Backbone atoms as SQL, in Angstrom:
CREATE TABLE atoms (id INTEGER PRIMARY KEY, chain TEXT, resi INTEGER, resn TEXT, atom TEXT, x REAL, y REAL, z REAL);
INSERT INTO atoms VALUES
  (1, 'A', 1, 'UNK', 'N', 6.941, -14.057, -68.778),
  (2, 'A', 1, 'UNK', 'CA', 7.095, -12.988, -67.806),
  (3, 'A', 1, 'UNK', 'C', 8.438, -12.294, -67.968),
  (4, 'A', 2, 'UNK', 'N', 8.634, -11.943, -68.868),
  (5, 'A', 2, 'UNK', 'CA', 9.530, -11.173, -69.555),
  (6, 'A', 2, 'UNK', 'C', 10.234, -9.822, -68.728),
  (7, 'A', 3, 'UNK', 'N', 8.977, -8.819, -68.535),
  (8, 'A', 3, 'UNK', 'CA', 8.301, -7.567, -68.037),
  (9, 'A', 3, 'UNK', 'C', 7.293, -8.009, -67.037),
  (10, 'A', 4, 'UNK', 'N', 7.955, -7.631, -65.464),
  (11, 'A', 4, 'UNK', 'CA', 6.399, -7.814, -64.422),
  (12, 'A', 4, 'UNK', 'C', 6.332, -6.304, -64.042),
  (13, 'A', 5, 'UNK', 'N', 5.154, -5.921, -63.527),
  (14, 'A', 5, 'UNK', 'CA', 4.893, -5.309, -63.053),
  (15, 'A', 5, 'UNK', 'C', 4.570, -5.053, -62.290),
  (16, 'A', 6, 'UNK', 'N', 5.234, -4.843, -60.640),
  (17, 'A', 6, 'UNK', 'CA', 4.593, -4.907, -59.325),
  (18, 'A', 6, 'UNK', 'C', 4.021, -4.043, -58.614),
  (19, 'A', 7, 'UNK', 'N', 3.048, -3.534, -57.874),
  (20, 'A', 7, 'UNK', 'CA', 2.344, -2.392, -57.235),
  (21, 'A', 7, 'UNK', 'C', 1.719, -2.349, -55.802),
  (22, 'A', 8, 'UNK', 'N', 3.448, -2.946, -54.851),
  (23, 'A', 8, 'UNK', 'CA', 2.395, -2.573, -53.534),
  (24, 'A', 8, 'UNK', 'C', 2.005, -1.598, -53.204),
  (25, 'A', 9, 'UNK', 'N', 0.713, -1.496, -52.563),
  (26, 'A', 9, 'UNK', 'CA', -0.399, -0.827, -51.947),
  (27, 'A', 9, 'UNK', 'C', -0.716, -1.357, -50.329),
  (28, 'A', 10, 'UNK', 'N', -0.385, -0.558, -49.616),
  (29, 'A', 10, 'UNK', 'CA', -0.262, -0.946, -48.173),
  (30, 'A', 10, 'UNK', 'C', -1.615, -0.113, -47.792),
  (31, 'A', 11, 'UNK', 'N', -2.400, -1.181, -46.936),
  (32, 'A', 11, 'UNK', 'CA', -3.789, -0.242, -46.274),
  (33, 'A', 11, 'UNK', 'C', -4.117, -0.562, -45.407),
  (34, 'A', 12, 'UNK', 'N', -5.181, 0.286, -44.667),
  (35, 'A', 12, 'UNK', 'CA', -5.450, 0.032, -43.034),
  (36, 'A', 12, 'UNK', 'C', -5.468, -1.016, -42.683),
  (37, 'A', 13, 'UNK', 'N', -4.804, -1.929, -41.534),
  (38, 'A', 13, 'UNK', 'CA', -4.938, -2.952, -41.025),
  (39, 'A', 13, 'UNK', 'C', -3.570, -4.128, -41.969),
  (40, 'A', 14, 'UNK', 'N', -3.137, -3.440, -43.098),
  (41, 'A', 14, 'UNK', 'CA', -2.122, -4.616, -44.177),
  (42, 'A', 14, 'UNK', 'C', -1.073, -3.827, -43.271),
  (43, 'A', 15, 'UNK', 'N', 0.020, -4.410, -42.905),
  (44, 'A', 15, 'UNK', 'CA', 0.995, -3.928, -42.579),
  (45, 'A', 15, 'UNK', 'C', 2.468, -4.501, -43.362),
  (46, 'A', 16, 'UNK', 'N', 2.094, -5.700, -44.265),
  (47, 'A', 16, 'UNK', 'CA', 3.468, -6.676, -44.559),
  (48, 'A', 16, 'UNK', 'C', 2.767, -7.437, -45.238),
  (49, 'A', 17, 'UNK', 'N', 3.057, -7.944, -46.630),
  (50, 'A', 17, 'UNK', 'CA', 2.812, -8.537, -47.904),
  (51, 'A', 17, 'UNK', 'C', 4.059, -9.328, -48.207),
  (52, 'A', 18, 'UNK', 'N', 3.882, -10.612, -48.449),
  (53, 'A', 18, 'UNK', 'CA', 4.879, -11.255, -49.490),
  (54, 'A', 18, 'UNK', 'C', 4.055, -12.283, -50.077),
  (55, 'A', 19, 'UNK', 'N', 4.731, -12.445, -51.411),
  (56, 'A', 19, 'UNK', 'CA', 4.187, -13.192, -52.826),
  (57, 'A', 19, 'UNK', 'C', 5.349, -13.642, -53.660),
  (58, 'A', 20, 'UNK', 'N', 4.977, -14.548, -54.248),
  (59, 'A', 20, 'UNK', 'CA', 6.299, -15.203, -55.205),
  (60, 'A', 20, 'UNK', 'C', 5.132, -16.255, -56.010),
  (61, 'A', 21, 'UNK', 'N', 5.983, -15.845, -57.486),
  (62, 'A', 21, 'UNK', 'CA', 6.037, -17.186, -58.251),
  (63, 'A', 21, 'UNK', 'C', 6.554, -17.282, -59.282),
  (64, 'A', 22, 'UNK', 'N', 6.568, -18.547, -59.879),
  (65, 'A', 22, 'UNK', 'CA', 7.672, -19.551, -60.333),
  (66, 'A', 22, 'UNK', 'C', 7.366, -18.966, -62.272),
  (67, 'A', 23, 'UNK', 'N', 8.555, -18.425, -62.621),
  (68, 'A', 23, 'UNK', 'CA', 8.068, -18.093, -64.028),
  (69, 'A', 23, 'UNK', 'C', 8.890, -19.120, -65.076),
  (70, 'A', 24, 'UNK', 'N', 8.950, -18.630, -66.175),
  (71, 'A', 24, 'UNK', 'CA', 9.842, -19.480, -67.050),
  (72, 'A', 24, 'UNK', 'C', 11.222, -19.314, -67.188),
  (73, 'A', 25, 'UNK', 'N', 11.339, -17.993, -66.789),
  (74, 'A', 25, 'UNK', 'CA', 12.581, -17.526, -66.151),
  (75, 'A', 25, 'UNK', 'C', 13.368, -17.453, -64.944),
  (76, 'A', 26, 'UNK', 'N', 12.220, -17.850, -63.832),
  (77, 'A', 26, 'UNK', 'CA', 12.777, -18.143, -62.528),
  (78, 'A', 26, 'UNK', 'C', 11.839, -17.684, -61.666),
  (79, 'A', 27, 'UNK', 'N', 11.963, -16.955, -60.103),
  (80, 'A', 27, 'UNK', 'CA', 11.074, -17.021, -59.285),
  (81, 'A', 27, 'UNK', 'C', 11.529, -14.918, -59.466),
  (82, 'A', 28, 'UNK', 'N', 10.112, -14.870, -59.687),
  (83, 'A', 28, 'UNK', 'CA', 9.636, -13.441, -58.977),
  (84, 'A', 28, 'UNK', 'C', 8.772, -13.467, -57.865),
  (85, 'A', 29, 'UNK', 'N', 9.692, -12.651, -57.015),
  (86, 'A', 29, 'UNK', 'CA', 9.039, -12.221, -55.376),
  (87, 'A', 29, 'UNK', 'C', 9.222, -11.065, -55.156),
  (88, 'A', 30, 'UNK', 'N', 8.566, -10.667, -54.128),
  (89, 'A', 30, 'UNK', 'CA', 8.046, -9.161, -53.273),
  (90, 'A', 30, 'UNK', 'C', 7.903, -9.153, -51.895),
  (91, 'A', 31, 'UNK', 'N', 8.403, -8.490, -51.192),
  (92, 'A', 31, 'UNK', 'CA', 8.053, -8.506, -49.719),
  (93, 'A', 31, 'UNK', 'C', 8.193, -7.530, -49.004),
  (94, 'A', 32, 'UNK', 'N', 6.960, -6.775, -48.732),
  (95, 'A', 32, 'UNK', 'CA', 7.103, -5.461, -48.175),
  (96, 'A', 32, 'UNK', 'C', 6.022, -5.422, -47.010),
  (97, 'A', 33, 'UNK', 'N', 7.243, -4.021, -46.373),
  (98, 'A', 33, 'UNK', 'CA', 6.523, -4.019, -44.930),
  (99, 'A', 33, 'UNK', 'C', 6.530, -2.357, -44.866),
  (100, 'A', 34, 'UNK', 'N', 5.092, -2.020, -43.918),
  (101, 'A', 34, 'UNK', 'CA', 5.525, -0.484, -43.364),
  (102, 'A', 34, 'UNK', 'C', 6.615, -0.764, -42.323),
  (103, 'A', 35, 'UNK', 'N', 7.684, 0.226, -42.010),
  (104, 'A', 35, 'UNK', 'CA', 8.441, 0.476, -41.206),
  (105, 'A', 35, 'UNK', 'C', 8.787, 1.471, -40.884),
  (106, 'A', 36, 'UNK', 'N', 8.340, 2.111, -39.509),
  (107, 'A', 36, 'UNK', 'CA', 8.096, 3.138, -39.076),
  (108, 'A', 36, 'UNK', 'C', 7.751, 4.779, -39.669),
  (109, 'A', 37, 'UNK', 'N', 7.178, 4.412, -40.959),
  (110, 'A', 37, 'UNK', 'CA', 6.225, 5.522, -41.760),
  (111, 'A', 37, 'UNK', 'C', 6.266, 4.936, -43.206),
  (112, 'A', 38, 'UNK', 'N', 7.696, 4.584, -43.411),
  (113, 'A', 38, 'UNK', 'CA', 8.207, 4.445, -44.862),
  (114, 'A', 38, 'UNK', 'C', 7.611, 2.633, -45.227),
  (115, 'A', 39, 'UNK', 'N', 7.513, 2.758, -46.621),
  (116, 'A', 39, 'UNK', 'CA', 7.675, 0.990, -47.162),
  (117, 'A', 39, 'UNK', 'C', 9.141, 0.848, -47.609),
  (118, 'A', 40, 'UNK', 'N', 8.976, -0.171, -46.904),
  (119, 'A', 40, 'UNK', 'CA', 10.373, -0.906, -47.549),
  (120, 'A', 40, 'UNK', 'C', 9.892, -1.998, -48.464),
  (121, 'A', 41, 'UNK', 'N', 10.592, -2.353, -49.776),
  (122, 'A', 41, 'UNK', 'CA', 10.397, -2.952, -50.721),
  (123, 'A', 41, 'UNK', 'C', 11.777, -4.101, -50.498),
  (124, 'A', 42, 'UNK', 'N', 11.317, -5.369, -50.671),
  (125, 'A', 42, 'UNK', 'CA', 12.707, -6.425, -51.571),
  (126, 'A', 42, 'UNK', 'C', 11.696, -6.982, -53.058),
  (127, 'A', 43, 'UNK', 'N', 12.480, -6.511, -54.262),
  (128, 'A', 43, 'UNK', 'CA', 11.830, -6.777, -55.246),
  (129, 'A', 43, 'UNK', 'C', 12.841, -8.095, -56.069),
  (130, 'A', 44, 'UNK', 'N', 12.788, -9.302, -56.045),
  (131, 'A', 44, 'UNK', 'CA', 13.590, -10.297, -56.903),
  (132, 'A', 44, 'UNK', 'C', 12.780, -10.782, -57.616),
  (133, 'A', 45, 'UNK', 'N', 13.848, -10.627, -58.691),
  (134, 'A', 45, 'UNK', 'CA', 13.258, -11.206, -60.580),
  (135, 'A', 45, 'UNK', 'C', 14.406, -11.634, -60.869),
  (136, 'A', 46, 'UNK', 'N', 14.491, -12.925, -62.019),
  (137, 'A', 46, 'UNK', 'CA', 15.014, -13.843, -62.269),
  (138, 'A', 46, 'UNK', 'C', 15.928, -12.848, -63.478),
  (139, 'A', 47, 'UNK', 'N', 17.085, -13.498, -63.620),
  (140, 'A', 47, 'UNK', 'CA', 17.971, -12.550, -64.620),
  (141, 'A', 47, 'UNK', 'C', 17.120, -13.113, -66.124),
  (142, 'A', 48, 'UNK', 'N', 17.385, -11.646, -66.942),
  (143, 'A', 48, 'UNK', 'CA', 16.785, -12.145, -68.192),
  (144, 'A', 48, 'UNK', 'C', 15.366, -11.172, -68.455),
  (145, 'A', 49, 'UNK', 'N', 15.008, -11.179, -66.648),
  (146, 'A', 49, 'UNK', 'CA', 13.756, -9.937, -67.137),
  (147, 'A', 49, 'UNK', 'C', 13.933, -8.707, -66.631),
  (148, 'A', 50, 'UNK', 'N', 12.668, -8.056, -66.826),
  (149, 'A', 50, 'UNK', 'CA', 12.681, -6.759, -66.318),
  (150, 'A', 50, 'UNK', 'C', 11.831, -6.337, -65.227),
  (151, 'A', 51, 'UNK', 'N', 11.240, -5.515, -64.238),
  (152, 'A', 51, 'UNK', 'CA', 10.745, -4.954, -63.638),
  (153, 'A', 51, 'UNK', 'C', 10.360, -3.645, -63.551),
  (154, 'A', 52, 'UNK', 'N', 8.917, -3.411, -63.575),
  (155, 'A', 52, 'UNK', 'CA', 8.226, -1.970, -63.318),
  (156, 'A', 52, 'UNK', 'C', 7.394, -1.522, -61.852),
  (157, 'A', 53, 'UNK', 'N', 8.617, -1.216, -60.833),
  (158, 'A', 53, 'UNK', 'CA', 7.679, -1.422, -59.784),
  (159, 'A', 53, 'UNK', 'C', 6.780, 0.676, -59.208),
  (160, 'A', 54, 'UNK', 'N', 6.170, -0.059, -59.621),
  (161, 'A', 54, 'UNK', 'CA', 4.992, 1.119, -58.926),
  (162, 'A', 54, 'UNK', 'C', 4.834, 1.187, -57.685),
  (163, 'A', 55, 'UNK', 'N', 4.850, 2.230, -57.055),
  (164, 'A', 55, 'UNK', 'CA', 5.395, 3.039, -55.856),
  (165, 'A', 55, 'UNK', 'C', 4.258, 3.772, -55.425),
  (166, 'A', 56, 'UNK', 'N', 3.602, 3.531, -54.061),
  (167, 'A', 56, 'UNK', 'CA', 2.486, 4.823, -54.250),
  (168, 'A', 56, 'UNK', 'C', 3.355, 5.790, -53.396),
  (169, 'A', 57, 'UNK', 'N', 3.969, 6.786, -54.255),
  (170, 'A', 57, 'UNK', 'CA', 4.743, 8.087, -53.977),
  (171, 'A', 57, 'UNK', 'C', 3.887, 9.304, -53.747),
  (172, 'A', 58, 'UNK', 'N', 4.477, 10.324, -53.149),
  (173, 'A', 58, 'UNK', 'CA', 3.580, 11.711, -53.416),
  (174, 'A', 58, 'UNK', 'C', 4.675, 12.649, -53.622),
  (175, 'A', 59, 'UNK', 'N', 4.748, 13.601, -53.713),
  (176, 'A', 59, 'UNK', 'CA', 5.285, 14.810, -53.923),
  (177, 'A', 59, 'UNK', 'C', 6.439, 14.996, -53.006),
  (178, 'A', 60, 'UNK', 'N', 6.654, 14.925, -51.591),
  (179, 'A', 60, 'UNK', 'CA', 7.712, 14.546, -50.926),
  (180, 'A', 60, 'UNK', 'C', 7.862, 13.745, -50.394),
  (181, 'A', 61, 'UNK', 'N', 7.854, 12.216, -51.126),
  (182, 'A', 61, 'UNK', 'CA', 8.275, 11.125, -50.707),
  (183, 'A', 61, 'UNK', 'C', 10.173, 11.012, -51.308),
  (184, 'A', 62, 'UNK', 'N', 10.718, 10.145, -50.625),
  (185, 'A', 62, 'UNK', 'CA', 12.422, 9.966, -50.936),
  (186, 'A', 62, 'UNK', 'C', 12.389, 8.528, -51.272),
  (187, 'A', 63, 'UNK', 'N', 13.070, 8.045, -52.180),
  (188, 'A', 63, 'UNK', 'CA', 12.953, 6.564, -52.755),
  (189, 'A', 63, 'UNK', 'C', 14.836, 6.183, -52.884),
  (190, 'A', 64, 'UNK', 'N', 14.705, 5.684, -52.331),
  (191, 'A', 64, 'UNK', 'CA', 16.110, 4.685, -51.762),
  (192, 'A', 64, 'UNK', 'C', 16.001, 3.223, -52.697),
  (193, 'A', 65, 'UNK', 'N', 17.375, 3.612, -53.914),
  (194, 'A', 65, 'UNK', 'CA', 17.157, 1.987, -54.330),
  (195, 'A', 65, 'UNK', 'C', 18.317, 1.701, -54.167),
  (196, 'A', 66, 'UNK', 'N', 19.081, 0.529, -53.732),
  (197, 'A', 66, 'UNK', 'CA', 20.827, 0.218, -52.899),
  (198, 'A', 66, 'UNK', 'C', 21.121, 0.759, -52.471),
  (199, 'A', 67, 'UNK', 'N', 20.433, 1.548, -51.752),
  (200, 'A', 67, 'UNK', 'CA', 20.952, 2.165, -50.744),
  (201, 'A', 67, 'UNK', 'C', 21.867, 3.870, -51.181),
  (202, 'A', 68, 'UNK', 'N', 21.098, 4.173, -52.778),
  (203, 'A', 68, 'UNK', 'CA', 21.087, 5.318, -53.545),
  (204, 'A', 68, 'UNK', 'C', 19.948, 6.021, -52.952),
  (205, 'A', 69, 'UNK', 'N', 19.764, 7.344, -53.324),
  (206, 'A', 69, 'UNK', 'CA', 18.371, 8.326, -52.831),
  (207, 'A', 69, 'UNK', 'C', 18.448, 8.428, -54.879),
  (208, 'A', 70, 'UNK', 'N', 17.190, 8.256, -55.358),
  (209, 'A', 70, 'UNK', 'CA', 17.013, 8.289, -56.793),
  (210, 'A', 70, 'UNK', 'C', 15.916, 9.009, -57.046),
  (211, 'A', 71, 'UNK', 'N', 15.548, 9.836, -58.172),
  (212, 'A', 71, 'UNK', 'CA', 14.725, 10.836, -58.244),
  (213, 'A', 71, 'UNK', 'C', 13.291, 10.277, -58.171),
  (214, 'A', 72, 'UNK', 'N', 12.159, 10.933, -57.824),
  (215, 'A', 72, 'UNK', 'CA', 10.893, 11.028, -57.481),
  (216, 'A', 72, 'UNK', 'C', 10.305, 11.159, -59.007),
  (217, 'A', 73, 'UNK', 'N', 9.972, 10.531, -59.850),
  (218, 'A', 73, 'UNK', 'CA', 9.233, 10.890, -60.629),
  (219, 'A', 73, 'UNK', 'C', 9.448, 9.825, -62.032);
């Protein structure tokens, strides 16, 4: 698990997701919630890999990563 690839998808009635597991490199987890329109994401991966997290964005959505505003696309 080199490269994960994560893709929450929040839907009617899901309001808050968390998942973890144990790789050869360490523990990848996810835990996201709607909060008051927006998802908030915590994405941890073990040093050594990488991450591709997929976003269901639209056209004027704003994506906050540390607390940066980072481009849409």
């Amino acid at each position: 698990y080199r490269l994960v690839r994560v893709a929450p998808r929040p839907a009617v009635g899901i309001e808050h997701a968390r998942a973890s597991v144990e790789t050869a490199l360490g523990r990848v987890s996810i835990d996201w919630a709607l909060e008051g329109g927006s998802l908030a994401v915590t994405l941890e991966i073990p040093f050594g890999a990488e991450a591709a997290l997929d976003l269901p964005v639209t056209e004027g959505s704003t994506i906050t990563l540390d607390g940066r505003s980072i481009e849409n696309g």
